[in-house]
C-alpha positions as a Python dict, from the first residue, in 0.01 Angstrom:
ca = {
    (1, 'M'): (0, 0, 0),
    (2, 'Q'): (68, 312, 203),
    (3, 'M'): (-283, 442, 127),
    (4, 'E'): (-440, 120, 255),
    (5, 'T'): (-231, 131, 573),
    (6, 'S'): (-325, 492, 643),
    (7, 'F'): (-693, 395, 655),
    (8, 'A'): (-650, 87, 875),
    (9, 'Y'): (-829, 266, 1158),
    (10, 'I'): (-1143, 279, 944),
    (11, 'D'): (-1138, -102, 915),
    (12, 'E'): (-1107, -135, 1291),
    (13, 'N'): (-1378, 121, 1360),
    (14, 'Y'): (-1614, -37, 1107),
    (15, 'Q'): (-1573, -382, 1261),
    (16, 'Q'): (-1635, -242, 1610),
    (17, 'I'): (-1949, -58, 1499),
    (18, 'I'): (-2086, -367, 1325),
    (19, 'Y'): (-2015, -576, 1635),
    (20, 'E'): (-2197, -329, 1862),
    (21, 'M'): (-2489, -300, 1621),
    (22, 'E'): (-2525, -678, 1610),
    (23, 'E'): (-2495, -698, 1988),
    (24, 'A'): (-2774, -441, 2034),
    (25, 'K'): (-2987, -617, 1774),
    (26, 'A'): (-2941, -954, 1945),
    (27, 'K'): (-3038, -801, 2279),
    (28, 'Y'): (-3336, -589, 2178),
    (29, 'R'): (-3462, -680, 1830),
    (30, 'R'): (-3573, -968, 1611),
    (31, 'P'): (-3314, -1156, 1403),
    (32, 'S'): (-3501, -1059, 1086),
    (33, 'D'): (-3480, -684, 1155),
    (34, 'A'): (-3264, -499, 902),
    (35, 'I'): (-3058, -210, 1041),
    (36, 'T'): (-2855, 1, 799),
    (37, 'L'): (-2525, 166, 882),
    (38, 'M'): (-2493, 503, 711),
    (39, 'A'): (-2148, 664, 692),
    (40, 'V'): (-2177, 1038, 752),
    (41, 'T'): (-1923, 1193, 518),
    (42, 'K'): (-1916, 1559, 624),
    (43, 'T'): (-1557, 1688, 590),
    (44, 'V'): (-1428, 1338, 508),
    (45, 'A'): (-1196, 1301, 207),
    (46, 'P'): (-1333, 1088, -78),
    (47, 'E'): (-1043, 845, -39),
    (48, 'A'): (-1148, 772, 319),
    (49, 'V'): (-1512, 743, 215),
    (50, 'N'): (-1420, 494, -57),
    (51, 'H'): (-1223, 292, 195),
    (52, 'A'): (-1533, 270, 412),
    (53, 'I'): (-1724, 153, 104),
    (54, 'D'): (-1459, -115, 54),
    (55, 'C'): (-1521, -222, 416),
    (56, 'G'): (-1890, -275, 341),
    (57, 'V'): (-2066, 61, 384),
    (58, 'R'): (-2345, 94, 130),
    (59, 'V'): (-2512, 422, 233),
    (60, 'L'): (-2345, 764, 254),
    (61, 'G'): (-2497, 1063, 432),
    (62, 'E'): (-2421, 1410, 298),
    (63, 'N'): (-2482, 1725, 506),
    (64, 'R'): (-2391, 2010, 274),
    (65, 'V'): (-2481, 2058, -90),
    (66, 'Q'): (-2166, 2242, -196),
    (67, 'E'): (-1937, 1988, -31),
    (68, 'Y'): (-2125, 1701, -190),
    (69, 'L'): (-2099, 1856, -536),
    (70, 'S'): (-1722, 1892, -492),
    (71, 'K'): (-1677, 1527, -394),
    (72, 'K'): (-1945, 1325, -571),
    (73, 'D'): (-1744, 1243, -884),
    (74, 'F'): (-1476, 1077, -669),
    (75, 'Y'): (-1708, 841, -481),
    (76, 'A'): (-1715, 470, -562),
    (77, 'P'): (-2048, 389, -730),
    (78, 'Q'): (-2152, 96, -506),
    (79, 'A'): (-2298, 316, -233),
    (80, 'Q'): (-2625, 509, -230),
    (81, 'V'): (-2610, 875, -132),
    (82, 'H'): (-2863, 1027, 107),
    (83, 'F'): (-2896, 1394, 201),
    (84, 'I'): (-2923, 1436, 577),
    (85, 'G'): (-2846, 1804, 641),
    (86, 'H'): (-3068, 2109, 645),
    (87, 'L'): (-3175, 2161, 284),
    (88, 'Q'): (-3253, 2507, 149),
    (89, 'T'): (-3519, 2519, -119),
    (90, 'N'): (-3284, 2694, -364),
    (91, 'K'): (-3038, 2404, -341),
    (92, 'V'): (-3286, 2124, -419),
    (93, 'K'): (-3219, 2141, -793),
    (94, 'Y'): (-2850, 2060, -745),
    (95, 'I'): (-2903, 1725, -573),
    (96, 'I'): (-3241, 1599, -688),
    (97, 'E'): (-3107, 1360, -951),
    (98, 'D'): (-2849, 1198, -722),
    (99, 'M'): (-3023, 1138, -391),
    (100, 'A'): (-3173, 800, -311),
    (101, 'L'): (-3332, 953, 0),
    (102, 'I'): (-3364, 1302, 149),
    (103, 'H'): (-3388, 1279, 529),
    (104, 'S'): (-3446, 1636, 637),
    (105, 'V'): (-3789, 1741, 505),
    (106, 'D'): (-3975, 1938, 770),
    (107, 'S'): (-4214, 2170, 587),
    (108, 'V'): (-4471, 2177, 309),
    (109, 'H'): (-4266, 2449, 139),
    (110, 'L'): (-3954, 2230, 113),
    (111, 'A'): (-4155, 1923, 15),
    (112, 'A'): (-4329, 2119, -262),
    (113, 'E'): (-3994, 2228, -404),
    (114, 'I'): (-3864, 1872, -398),
    (115, 'D'): (-4182, 1757, -570),
    (116, 'R'): (-4143, 2026, -838),
    (117, 'Y'): (-3784, 1939, -922),
    (118, 'A'): (-3850, 1564, -901),
    (119, 'A'): (-4117, 1612, -1168),
    (120, 'R'): (-3865, 1792, -1387),
    (121, 'V'): (-3621, 1500, -1377),
    (122, 'Q'): (-3904, 1246, -1401),
    (123, 'K'): (-3849, 1067, -1074),
    (124, 'T'): (-4036, 999, -754),
    (125, 'Q'): (-3813, 1125, -474),
    (126, 'N'): (-3803, 921, -156),
    (127, 'I'): (-3795, 1135, 158),
    (128, 'L'): (-3807, 1114, 536),
    (129, 'I'): (-3987, 1366, 752),
    (130, 'E'): (-3757, 1517, 1014),
    (131, 'V'): (-3915, 1542, 1359),
    (132, 'N'): (-3787, 1776, 1631),
    (133, 'V'): (-3876, 1528, 1902),
    (134, 'G'): (-3724, 1734, 2183),
    (135, 'G'): (-3870, 2068, 2075),
    (136, 'E'): (-3526, 2227, 2060),
    (137, 'A'): (-3510, 2577, 1909),
    (138, 'S'): (-3161, 2508, 1771),
    (139, 'K'): (-3275, 2212, 1559),
    (140, 'S'): (-3481, 2173, 1245),
    (141, 'G'): (-3777, 1940, 1224),
    (142, 'V'): (-4153, 1944, 1254),
    (143, 'S'): (-4299, 1929, 1604),
    (144, 'P'): (-4458, 1595, 1694),
    (145, 'D'): (-4803, 1753, 1723),
    (146, 'R'): (-4776, 1888, 1366),
    (147, 'L'): (-4639, 1570, 1213),
    (148, 'E'): (-4965, 1412, 1104),
    (149, 'D'): (-5088, 1732, 936),
    (150, 'L'): (-4761, 1762, 746),
    (151, 'L'): (-4779, 1400, 635),
    (152, 'L'): (-5132, 1448, 505),
    (153, 'E'): (-5021, 1743, 292),
    (154, 'V'): (-4699, 1585, 166),
    (155, 'G'): (-4884, 1263, 88),
    (156, 'Q'): (-5075, 1449, -182),
    (157, 'M'): (-4761, 1535, -377),
    (158, 'P'): (-4726, 1305, -680),
    (159, 'H'): (-4347, 1304, -715),
    (160, 'I'): (-4265, 1238, -350),
    (161, 'R'): (-4284, 918, -149),
    (162, 'V'): (-4251, 937, 229),
    (163, 'K'): (-4049, 638, 349),
    (164, 'G'): (-4038, 713, 720),
    (165, 'L'): (-3912, 950, 989),
    (166, 'M'): (-3581, 1096, 1103),
    (167, 'T'): (-3481, 1264, 1427),
    (168, 'I'): (-3183, 1391, 1627),
    (169, 'P'): (-3292, 1369, 1992),
    (170, 'P'): (-3158, 1595, 2267),
    (171, 'A'): (-2838, 1477, 2432),
    (172, 'E'): (-2999, 1510, 2774),
    (173, 'G'): (-3261, 1248, 2849),
    (174, 'N'): (-3173, 1076, 2526),
    (175, 'E'): (-3351, 745, 2583),
    (176, 'K'): (-3675, 917, 2684),
    (177, 'F'): (-3684, 1092, 2346),
    (178, 'L'): (-3579, 781, 2154),
    (179, 'S'): (-3870, 600, 2317),
    (180, 'K'): (-4106, 888, 2233),
    (181, 'M'): (-3991, 879, 1871),
    (182, 'Q'): (-4043, 505, 1849),
    (183, 'Q'): (-4400, 544, 1974),
    (184, 'L'): (-4466, 825, 1727),
    (185, 'Y'): (-4333, 607, 1445),
    (186, 'L'): (-4554, 316, 1550),
    (187, 'D'): (-4859, 542, 1582),
    (188, 'I'): (-4812, 680, 1230),
    (189, 'S'): (-4748, 331, 1094),
    (190, 'S'): (-5081, 212, 1233),
    (191, 'K'): (-5277, 484, 1053),
    (192, 'K'): (-5204, 348, 700),
    (193, 'M'): (-5195, 695, 544),
    (194, 'D'): (-5203, 735, 166),
    (195, 'N'): (-4861, 759, -2),
    (196, 'I'): (-4689, 720, 338),
    (197, 'D'): (-4466, 418, 403),
    (198, 'M'): (-4320, 379, 750),
    (199, 'E'): (-4025, 164, 638),
    (200, 'I'): (-3743, 370, 790),
    (201, 'L'): (-3683, 518, 1134),
    (202, 'S'): (-3353, 703, 1106),
    (203, 'M'): (-3210, 786, 1446),
    (204, 'G'): (-2891, 719, 1635),
    (205, 'M'): (-2543, 862, 1581),
    (206, 'S'): (-2192, 784, 1703),
    (207, 'G'): (-2276, 838, 2069),
    (208, 'D'): (-2613, 665, 2090),
    (209, 'Y'): (-2661, 419, 1805),
    (210, 'A'): (-2690, 113, 2032),
    (211, 'A'): (-2965, 286, 2233),
    (212, 'A'): (-3138, 392, 1909),
    (213, 'I'): (-3140, 31, 1791),
    (214, 'R'): (-3305, -64, 2119),
    (215, 'Y'): (-3586, 182, 2039),
    (216, 'G'): (-3653, 64, 1687),
    (217, 'S'): (-3410, 254, 1465),
    (218, 'T'): (-3369, 98, 1121),
    (219, 'M'): (-3086, 330, 1012),
    (220, 'V'): (-2802, 472, 1221),
    (221, 'R'): (-2592, 766, 1102),
    (222, 'I'): (-2227, 723, 1201),
    (223, 'G'): (-1953, 978, 1139),
    (224, 'T'): (-1700, 1025, 1419),
    (225, 'A'): (-1708, 663, 1540),
    (226, 'L'): (-1617, 550, 1187),
    (227, 'F'): (-1386, 823, 1055),
    (228, 'G'): (-1256, 972, 1379),
    (229, 'V'): (-1273, 1333, 1491),
    (230, 'R'): (-1265, 1541, 1175),
    (231, 'T'): (-1123, 1876, 1084),
    (232, 'Y'): (-1334, 2107, 872),
    (233, 'L'): (-1257, 2160, 506),
}
């Protein structure tokens, strides 16, 4: 009983997030649009993550390979796990069997390594291409003008399936970049490229998820707004 009480804030936060997501959807989107809430679990204890799963979360976002490996056996099995952090090629082999979706693919080199290890475990790995929509030197992601070339190359890889795009826009001028990303997503969708499905547009975090929903996001990545300000492990 004490454990449940200690995580009551997660229940409250979850209900508030769902309310604001539904409000944004009602204002800007069609009733039939599906928008997924991902719980970003970086530095969050497995007990808190499992409480969020009990609340209704069905997608977890992991940022760091080593942290994920230390926690994965404690997670409730109902939720999918996605990898959303920067992924080094030498770490692909540790997560390839577990990930429903890898969000942070931004180079042919990384995609080729994912394809190689996916073949070894006999799966087709779903991925998103990460786009550096603001051209920030501090962030990963392919530049918008290189996106189509990257998609054409990755689309040739037999053990990868591109399911959409991911971005973290600059904090300044946020809505301008969300709008730019939405247009990029729609442009790529219209091209009907081989082995490329534009099903997912992953953008929006704790501070901007309502705005991201306005600009077409189908998946928002929420950490602090759900779990509170976290201390590092």
